[in-house]
Short mmCIF file of C-alpha atoms in Angstrom, two decimals:
data_model
loop_
_atom_site.label_atom_id
_atom_site.label_comp_id
_atom_site.label_asym_id
_atom_site.label_seq_id
_atom_site.Cartn_x
_atom_site.Cartn_y
_atom_site.Cartn_z
CA LEU A 263 69.79 -135.40 -154.94
CA SER A 264 69.76 -138.96 -154.59
CA VAL A 265 69.96 -140.97 -151.39
CA LYS A 266 73.20 -142.39 -151.88
CA THR A 267 74.59 -138.65 -152.56
CA ILE A 268 73.21 -137.93 -149.06
CA GLU A 269 74.82 -141.02 -147.44
CA VAL A 270 78.31 -140.12 -149.08
CA HIS A 271 78.16 -136.73 -147.86
CA ARG A 272 77.15 -137.47 -144.40
CA ALA A 273 79.73 -140.22 -144.03
CA ASN A 274 82.36 -137.73 -145.10
CA ILE A 275 81.42 -135.18 -142.85
CA LYS A 276 81.29 -137.81 -140.02
CA GLU A 277 84.88 -138.69 -140.85
CA LYS A 278 86.25 -135.17 -141.32
CA LEU A 279 84.81 -134.60 -137.62
CA GLN A 280 85.78 -137.98 -136.16
CA LEU A 281 82.25 -138.95 -135.52
CA LYS A 282 81.03 -142.57 -135.38
CA THR A 283 77.32 -142.66 -135.84
CA ALA A 284 74.57 -140.48 -137.17
CA PRO A 285 73.42 -139.63 -133.62
CA ASP A 286 76.85 -138.40 -132.78
CA LEU A 287 76.58 -136.08 -135.86
CA VAL A 288 73.07 -134.75 -134.62
CA HIS A 289 74.55 -134.15 -131.20
CA PHE A 290 77.51 -132.09 -132.91
CA ALA A 291 75.03 -130.29 -134.99
CA VAL A 292 72.95 -129.17 -132.16
CA ARG A 293 75.78 -128.02 -130.22
CA TRP A 294 77.13 -126.19 -133.00
CA THR A 295 73.97 -124.42 -133.61
CA GLU A 296 73.64 -123.56 -129.97
CA ALA A 297 77.19 -122.03 -129.95
CA GLU A 298 76.64 -120.08 -133.20
CA GLY A 299 73.70 -118.65 -132.09
CA ALA A 300 75.10 -117.45 -128.47
CA SER A 301 77.90 -115.67 -130.43
#
């Protein structure tokens, strides 16, 4: 995987989830992981 591939995937995920920044994406991922672990 190239750096550009990762950047594009990350941008697509942020757009789909309506997130603006990389920290927003990390925060979302942490909350999602915690919710999945609780179920």
